[in-house]
mmCIF file of C-alpha atoms in Angstrom:
data_model
loop_
_atom_site.group_PDB
_atom_site.id
_atom_site.type_symbol
_atom_site.label_atom_id
_atom_site.label_comp_id
_atom_site.label_asym_id
_atom_site.label_seq_id
_atom_site.Cartn_x
_atom_site.Cartn_y
_atom_site.Cartn_z
ATOM 1 C CA UNK A 1 124.682 138.378 90.965
ATOM 2 C CA UNK A 2 126.242 136.935 94.124
ATOM 3 C CA UNK A 3 123.854 139.018 96.226
ATOM 4 C CA UNK A 4 120.847 137.587 94.366
ATOM 5 C CA UNK A 5 122.058 134.027 94.984
ATOM 6 C CA UNK A 6 122.330 134.761 98.710
ATOM 7 C CA UNK A 7 118.782 136.140 98.725
ATOM 8 C CA UNK A 8 117.454 133.045 96.937
ATOM 9 C CA UNK A 9 119.347 130.786 99.354
ATOM 10 C CA UNK A 10 118.003 132.623 102.401
ATOM 11 C CA UNK A 11 114.444 132.606 101.070
ATOM 12 C CA UNK A 12 114.630 128.884 100.299
ATOM 13 C CA UNK A 13 116.065 128.148 103.744
ATOM 14 C CA UNK A 14 113.309 130.101 105.479
ATOM 15 C CA UNK A 15 110.636 128.254 103.476
ATOM 16 C CA UNK A 16 112.168 124.874 104.319
ATOM 17 C CA UNK A 17 112.443 125.724 108.014
ATOM 18 C CA UNK A 18 108.820 126.889 108.054
ATOM 19 C CA UNK A 19 107.717 123.710 106.256
ATOM 20 C CA UNK A 20 109.451 121.367 108.685
ATOM 21 C CA UNK A 21 108.257 123.292 111.709
ATOM 22 C CA UNK A 22 104.701 123.209 110.406
ATOM 23 C CA UNK A 23 105.004 119.563 109.399
ATOM 24 C CA UNK A 24 106.222 118.487 112.812
ATOM 25 C CA UNK A 25 103.598 120.597 114.521
ATOM 26 C CA UNK A 26 100.781 118.959 112.546
ATOM 27 C CA UNK A 27 102.269 115.487 112.722
ATOM 28 C CA UNK A 28 102.666 115.650 116.499
ATOM 29 C CA UNK A 29 99.150 117.012 117.021
ATOM 30 C CA UNK A 30 97.580 115.252 119.973
ATOM 31 C CA UNK A 31 93.921 114.470 120.442
ATOM 32 C CA UNK A 32 92.444 115.694 123.700
ATOM 33 C CA UNK A 33 88.963 115.981 125.155
ATOM 34 C CA UNK A 34 88.960 119.562 123.877
ATOM 35 C CA UNK A 35 89.605 118.749 120.210
ATOM 36 C CA UNK A 36 88.234 115.203 119.878
ATOM 37 C CA UNK A 37 85.136 116.217 117.905
ATOM 38 C CA UNK A 38 87.277 118.340 115.582
ATOM 39 C CA UNK A 39 89.153 115.249 114.438
ATOM 40 C CA UNK A 40 86.327 112.958 113.351
ATOM 41 C CA UNK A 41 82.814 113.281 111.957
ATOM 42 C CA UNK A 42 80.379 111.795 114.460
ATOM 43 C CA UNK A 43 77.767 111.661 111.686
ATOM 44 C CA UNK A 44 79.792 108.858 110.090
ATOM 45 C CA UNK A 45 79.381 106.657 113.177
ATOM 46 C CA UNK A 46 76.350 104.842 114.608
ATOM 47 C CA UNK A 47 75.154 107.814 116.637
ATOM 48 C CA UNK A 48 71.580 108.815 117.444
ATOM 49 C CA UNK A 49 72.005 111.999 115.408
ATOM 50 C CA UNK A 50 70.634 109.980 112.465
ATOM 51 C CA UNK A 51 68.014 112.300 110.986
ATOM 52 C CA UNK A 52 70.036 115.462 111.610
ATOM 53 C CA UNK A 53 73.081 114.002 109.906
ATOM 54 C CA UNK A 54 71.144 113.290 106.714
ATOM 55 C CA UNK A 55 71.016 117.041 106.168
ATOM 56 C CA UNK A 56 74.360 118.114 104.683
ATOM 57 C CA UNK A 57 73.844 121.568 106.190
ATOM 58 C CA UNK A 58 73.820 120.146 109.721
ATOM 59 C CA UNK A 59 76.890 121.357 111.620
ATOM 60 C CA UNK A 60 77.486 118.838 114.388
ATOM 61 C CA UNK A 61 80.283 120.960 115.881
ATOM 62 C CA UNK A 62 77.871 123.848 116.457
ATOM 63 C CA UNK A 63 75.316 121.381 117.799
ATOM 64 C CA UNK A 64 77.701 120.111 120.482
ATOM 65 C CA UNK A 65 79.121 123.561 121.127
ATOM 66 C CA UNK A 66 75.667 124.771 122.203
ATOM 67 C CA UNK A 67 75.225 121.997 124.771
ATOM 68 C CA UNK A 68 76.209 121.955 128.440
ATOM 69 C CA UNK A 69 79.776 120.685 128.590
ATOM 70 C CA UNK A 70 81.660 119.065 131.454
ATOM 71 C CA UNK A 71 85.268 117.907 131.095
ATOM 72 C CA UNK A 72 87.051 115.729 133.635
ATOM 73 C CA UNK A 73 90.494 114.350 132.748
ATOM 74 C CA UNK A 74 89.939 112.002 129.786
ATOM 75 C CA UNK A 75 86.131 112.257 129.918
ATOM 76 C CA UNK A 76 83.755 114.746 128.365
ATOM 77 C CA UNK A 77 80.005 115.033 128.831
ATOM 78 C CA UNK A 78 77.671 116.877 126.448
ATOM 79 C CA UNK A 79 74.161 117.457 127.777
ATOM 80 C CA UNK A 80 71.186 118.396 125.598
ATOM 81 C CA UNK A 81 67.455 118.727 126.295
ATOM 82 C CA UNK A 82 66.697 115.066 125.693
ATOM 83 C CA UNK A 83 70.099 113.474 125.061
ATOM 84 C CA UNK A 84 73.412 112.894 126.760
ATOM 85 C CA UNK A 85 76.685 112.080 125.061
ATOM 86 C CA UNK A 86 79.602 110.782 127.106
ATOM 87 C CA UNK A 87 83.060 110.385 125.573
ATOM 88 C CA UNK A 88 85.914 108.618 127.350
ATOM 89 C CA UNK A 89 89.360 108.359 125.776
ATOM 90 C CA UNK A 90 90.796 104.948 126.698
ATOM 91 C CA UNK A 91 93.929 104.933 124.538
ATOM 92 C CA UNK A 92 95.878 107.871 123.208
ATOM 93 C CA UNK A 93 99.120 107.500 121.253
ATOM 94 C CA UNK A 94 100.597 109.491 118.392
ATOM 95 C CA UNK A 95 99.219 106.993 115.850
ATOM 96 C CA UNK A 96 96.023 105.626 117.406
ATOM 97 C CA UNK A 97 93.242 106.864 119.658
ATOM 98 C CA UNK A 98 90.439 104.775 121.156
ATOM 99 C CA UNK A 99 87.407 106.159 122.915
ATOM 100 C CA UNK A 100 83.995 105.067 124.119
ATOM 101 C CA UNK A 101 80.827 106.920 123.120
ATOM 102 C CA UNK A 102 77.846 106.506 125.416
ATOM 103 C CA UNK A 103 74.720 107.702 123.645
ATOM 104 C CA UNK A 104 71.837 108.091 126.078
ATOM 105 C CA UNK A 105 68.207 109.218 125.760
ATOM 106 C CA UNK A 106 67.021 110.821 128.996
ATOM 107 C CA UNK A 107 63.318 110.131 128.584
ATOM 108 C CA UNK A 108 63.533 106.573 127.290
ATOM 109 C CA UNK A 109 65.221 103.302 128.126
ATOM 110 C CA UNK A 110 67.686 103.839 125.311
ATOM 111 C CA UNK A 111 71.417 103.533 125.743
ATOM 112 C CA UNK A 112 74.137 102.542 123.318
ATOM 113 C CA UNK A 113 77.863 102.238 123.791
ATOM 114 C CA UNK A 114 80.381 102.121 120.986
ATOM 115 C CA UNK A 115 84.154 101.960 120.788
ATOM 116 C CA UNK A 116 85.659 104.180 118.099
ATOM 117 C CA UNK A 117 89.220 103.873 116.823
ATOM 118 C CA UNK A 118 91.001 106.700 115.002
ATOM 119 C CA UNK A 119 94.313 106.201 113.232
ATOM 120 C CA UNK A 120 96.714 108.874 112.082
ATOM 121 C CA UNK A 121 97.345 109.193 108.347
ATOM 122 C CA UNK A 122 101.053 110.022 108.052
ATOM 123 C CA UNK A 123 100.750 110.990 104.397
ATOM 124 C CA UNK A 124 97.848 113.440 104.699
ATOM 125 C CA UNK A 125 98.504 114.395 108.337
ATOM 126 C CA UNK A 126 94.936 113.815 109.494
ATOM 127 C CA UNK A 127 93.106 111.447 111.817
ATOM 128 C CA UNK A 128 90.888 108.911 110.049
ATOM 129 C CA UNK A 129 88.077 106.758 111.385
ATOM 130 C CA UNK A 130 89.349 103.184 111.446
ATOM 131 C CA UNK A 131 86.624 101.202 113.215
ATOM 132 C CA UNK A 132 83.338 101.514 115.084
ATOM 133 C CA UNK A 133 82.158 98.660 117.303
ATOM 134 C CA UNK A 134 78.812 98.591 119.096
ATOM 135 C CA UNK A 135 79.389 97.307 122.630
ATOM 136 C CA UNK A 136 75.878 97.700 124.021
ATOM 137 C CA UNK A 137 73.170 96.532 123.631
ATOM 138 C CA UNK A 138 74.477 93.029 123.012
ATOM 139 C CA UNK A 139 71.672 92.311 120.528
ATOM 140 C CA UNK A 140 73.040 95.024 118.221
ATOM 141 C CA UNK A 141 76.692 94.198 118.681
ATOM 142 C CA UNK A 142 78.577 94.619 115.423
ATOM 143 C CA UNK A 143 81.772 96.132 114.124
ATOM 144 C CA UNK A 144 82.458 98.358 111.138
ATOM 145 C CA UNK A 145 85.684 99.447 109.501
ATOM 146 C CA UNK A 146 86.176 102.561 107.401
ATOM 147 C CA UNK A 147 87.798 103.148 104.055
ATOM 148 C CA UNK A 148 88.024 106.323 101.999
ATOM 149 C CA UNK A 149 89.636 107.595 98.826
ATOM 150 C CA UNK A 150 89.150 107.908 95.083
ATOM 151 C CA UNK A 151 86.841 105.169 93.841
ATOM 152 C CA UNK A 152 86.954 103.091 90.680
ATOM 153 C CA UNK A 153 83.482 101.969 89.598
ATOM 154 C CA UNK A 154 83.181 98.262 88.768
ATOM 155 C CA UNK A 155 79.417 98.258 88.223
ATOM 156 C CA UNK A 156 76.275 99.835 89.654
ATOM 157 C CA UNK A 157 76.706 98.309 93.109
ATOM 158 C CA UNK A 158 80.452 97.686 93.345
ATOM 159 C CA UNK A 159 83.460 99.987 93.579
ATOM 160 C CA UNK A 160 87.141 99.651 94.363
ATOM 161 C CA UNK A 161 89.202 101.881 96.675
ATOM 162 C CA UNK A 162 92.928 101.276 97.135
ATOM 163 C CA UNK A 163 92.610 97.798 95.565
ATOM 164 C CA UNK A 164 89.817 96.928 98.018
ATOM 165 C CA UNK A 165 86.617 95.827 96.271
ATOM 166 C CA UNK A 166 83.441 96.981 98.030
ATOM 167 C CA UNK A 167 79.982 95.604 97.269
ATOM 168 C CA UNK A 168 77.146 97.914 98.359
ATOM 169 C CA UNK A 169 75.177 95.837 100.860
ATOM 170 C CA UNK A 170 71.385 95.833 100.710
ATOM 171 C CA UNK A 171 71.002 96.850 97.059
ATOM 172 C CA UNK A 172 71.312 95.038 93.736
ATOM 173 C CA UNK A 173 72.119 96.669 90.384
ATOM 174 C CA UNK A 174 71.664 95.222 86.878
ATOM 175 C CA UNK A 175 74.535 92.993 85.795
ATOM 176 C CA UNK A 176 77.052 94.351 83.292
ATOM 177 C CA UNK A 177 78.999 91.079 83.142
ATOM 178 C CA UNK A 178 77.668 87.979 84.868
ATOM 179 C CA UNK A 179 79.348 84.770 83.715
ATOM 180 C CA UNK A 180 80.131 86.492 80.440
ATOM 181 C CA UNK A 181 76.598 87.800 79.944
ATOM 182 C CA UNK A 182 75.252 91.309 80.286
ATOM 183 C CA UNK A 183 71.773 92.132 81.482
ATOM 184 C CA UNK A 184 69.568 93.956 79.004
ATOM 185 C CA UNK A 185 66.325 95.915 79.290
ATOM 186 C CA UNK A 186 63.761 97.067 76.749
ATOM 187 C CA UNK A 187 62.712 100.608 75.917
ATOM 188 C CA UNK A 188 59.761 99.982 73.611
ATOM 189 C CA UNK A 189 61.377 97.475 71.215
ATOM 190 C CA UNK A 190 64.953 98.631 71.664
ATOM 191 C CA UNK A 191 67.279 96.426 73.692
ATOM 192 C CA UNK A 192 69.821 98.272 75.833
ATOM 193 C CA UNK A 193 72.487 97.238 78.314
ATOM 194 C CA UNK A 194 70.933 98.340 81.596
ATOM 195 C CA UNK A 195 73.971 96.964 83.444
ATOM 196 C CA UNK A 196 76.224 99.426 81.638
ATOM 197 C CA UNK A 197 73.643 102.178 82.091
ATOM 198 C CA UNK A 198 73.679 101.654 85.856
ATOM 199 C CA UNK A 199 77.484 101.562 85.900
ATOM 200 C CA UNK A 200 77.778 104.795 83.928
ATOM 201 C CA UNK A 201 75.302 106.594 86.183
ATOM 202 C CA UNK A 202 77.390 105.800 89.261
ATOM 203 C CA UNK A 203 80.649 106.537 87.452
ATOM 204 C CA UNK A 204 79.480 109.976 86.315
ATOM 205 C CA UNK A 205 78.317 110.834 89.821
ATOM 206 C CA UNK A 206 81.449 109.959 91.804
ATOM 207 C CA UNK A 207 84.185 110.508 89.213
ATOM 208 C CA UNK A 208 87.202 112.276 90.780
ATOM 209 C CA UNK A 209 85.415 112.517 94.137
ATOM 210 C CA UNK A 210 86.504 111.172 97.517
ATOM 211 C CA UNK A 211 84.201 108.405 98.702
ATOM 212 C CA UNK A 212 83.829 107.286 102.318
ATOM 213 C CA UNK A 213 82.784 103.678 103.013
ATOM 214 C CA UNK A 214 81.503 101.998 106.150
ATOM 215 C CA UNK A 215 82.612 98.366 105.840
ATOM 216 C CA UNK A 216 80.958 95.439 107.608
ATOM 217 C CA UNK A 217 83.174 93.024 109.514
ATOM 218 C CA UNK A 218 82.009 89.966 107.539
ATOM 219 C CA UNK A 219 82.657 89.564 103.810
ATOM 220 C CA UNK A 220 80.330 88.008 101.250
ATOM 221 C CA UNK A 221 80.681 84.561 99.650
ATOM 222 C CA UNK A 222 83.005 86.014 96.999
ATOM 223 C CA UNK A 223 85.317 87.465 99.695
ATOM 224 C CA UNK A 224 84.286 91.026 98.834
ATOM 225 C CA UNK A 225 83.929 93.760 101.411
ATOM 226 C CA UNK A 226 80.309 94.632 102.145
ATOM 227 C CA UNK A 227 79.322 98.124 103.146
ATOM 228 C CA UNK A 228 77.595 101.404 102.511
ATOM 229 C CA UNK A 229 79.516 104.178 100.794
ATOM 230 C CA UNK A 230 78.952 107.908 100.921
ATOM 231 C CA UNK A 231 79.780 111.003 98.918
ATOM 232 C CA UNK A 232 79.954 113.574 101.687
ATOM 233 C CA UNK A 233 76.846 112.447 103.613
ATOM 234 C CA UNK A 234 74.874 111.111 100.661
ATOM 235 C CA UNK A 235 74.496 107.330 100.612
ATOM 236 C CA UNK A 236 75.437 106.008 97.177
ATOM 237 C CA UNK A 237 73.132 103.029 97.757
ATOM 238 C CA UNK A 238 70.223 105.388 98.362
ATOM 239 C CA UNK A 239 71.244 107.435 95.315
ATOM 240 C CA UNK A 240 71.245 104.401 93.017
ATOM 241 C CA UNK A 241 67.913 103.018 94.234
ATOM 242 C CA UNK A 242 66.138 106.383 94.341
ATOM 243 C CA UNK A 243 67.142 107.104 90.742
ATOM 244 C CA UNK A 244 66.088 103.657 89.555
ATOM 245 C CA UNK A 245 69.544 102.319 88.679
ATOM 246 C CA UNK A 246 69.565 99.698 91.447
ATOM 247 C CA UNK A 247 66.977 97.902 93.572
ATOM 248 C CA UNK A 248 66.295 97.401 97.247
ATOM 249 C CA UNK A 249 67.649 93.894 97.917
ATOM 250 C CA UNK A 250 65.148 93.129 100.654
ATOM 251 C CA UNK A 251 66.654 89.730 101.397
ATOM 252 C CA UNK A 252 69.653 91.565 102.863
ATOM 253 C CA UNK A 253 68.474 95.159 103.371
ATOM 254 C CA UNK A 254 65.382 94.360 105.463
ATOM 255 C CA UNK A 255 63.618 97.042 103.438
ATOM 256 C CA UNK A 256 66.090 99.824 104.223
ATOM 257 C CA UNK A 257 65.734 101.310 100.730
ATOM 258 C CA UNK A 258 62.119 100.377 99.996
ATOM 259 C CA UNK A 259 60.864 103.971 100.144
ATOM 260 C CA UNK A 260 63.571 105.085 97.732
ATOM 261 C CA UNK A 261 62.533 102.285 95.398
ATOM 262 C CA UNK A 262 58.870 103.280 95.686
ATOM 263 C CA UNK A 263 59.847 106.843 94.728
ATOM 264 C CA UNK A 264 61.759 105.660 91.639
ATOM 265 C CA UNK A 265 58.920 103.350 90.619
ATOM 266 C CA UNK A 266 56.252 106.027 91.041
ATOM 267 C CA UNK A 267 58.238 108.524 88.967
ATOM 268 C CA UNK A 268 59.378 105.938 86.386
ATOM 269 C CA UNK A 269 63.044 106.670 86.907
ATOM 270 C CA UNK A 270 65.912 104.608 85.532
ATOM 271 C CA UNK A 271 64.973 100.946 85.091
ATOM 272 C CA UNK A 272 61.385 101.704 86.041
ATOM 273 C CA UNK A 273 60.935 103.466 82.689
ATOM 274 C CA UNK A 274 61.821 100.201 80.901
ATOM 275 C CA UNK A 275 60.900 96.542 80.811
ATOM 276 C CA UNK A 276 63.369 94.709 83.031
ATOM 277 C CA UNK A 277 63.901 91.752 85.287
ATOM 278 C CA UNK A 278 65.395 92.057 88.738
ATOM 279 C CA UNK A 279 69.134 91.247 88.863
ATOM 280 C CA UNK A 280 68.619 88.277 91.203
ATOM 281 C CA UNK A 281 66.149 86.797 88.689
ATOM 282 C CA UNK A 282 68.624 87.346 85.839
ATOM 283 C CA UNK A 283 71.381 85.552 87.776
ATOM 284 C CA UNK A 284 69.078 82.666 88.637
ATOM 285 C CA UNK A 285 68.395 82.068 84.932
ATOM 286 C CA UNK A 286 72.046 82.276 83.989
#
């Protein structure tokens, strides 16, 4: 009996020692030029990888691994056939890392510079994207912040993560509750709540999933965060418009989702299979 207690004590002690050693090792993990790309997803930033990143099968680590690589102190240069990527770490502490990305096309007068900030998540022991600011060209200068976690769906174009309400910018979904009124649509002669229908579609798609949001620096008139949110690399705004449960809000999107809307309209998906009015028209009347 006594012998068994000793064995249990020793086993427990070994497990605890291993846990704390592992914990400290992960927690003290430092970012270097050699592991920088391992600690953030460049596809989530404003990089020129655009079209490649839309494919969930695209492995950006393999892509960079196959380039010509030069490392010099806190700088790293990846050279491809037509592109150059330069990374320079400008701040490196145990809780925050800043670096500049220079994204350069060799055969065109195209150059962008962005400052990325990563912050260490003490609870999950990982580095998270915190912000992404375009430095050059000046005409495109803007700053984004990042937020991720389990999402609560408010309606077809609004979610909440960690008590932060996020309105999907550039799209507009039917209203489920606007000044006490819900927006309805007609299927033949049957009236349905298309606001609730849109909400349920989004809710069923992202329930229990981690959502990643790219938040604009400026908030809307209701003090809500504006941004585009993703499930893995799939834009939820694109998902809603392409399936007909939200609309391209051209006033703010500049037509970003117009082709997705054309697809939904052509195939009579979602609202396009019903008689409806656009959400902005509904609000104007009410």
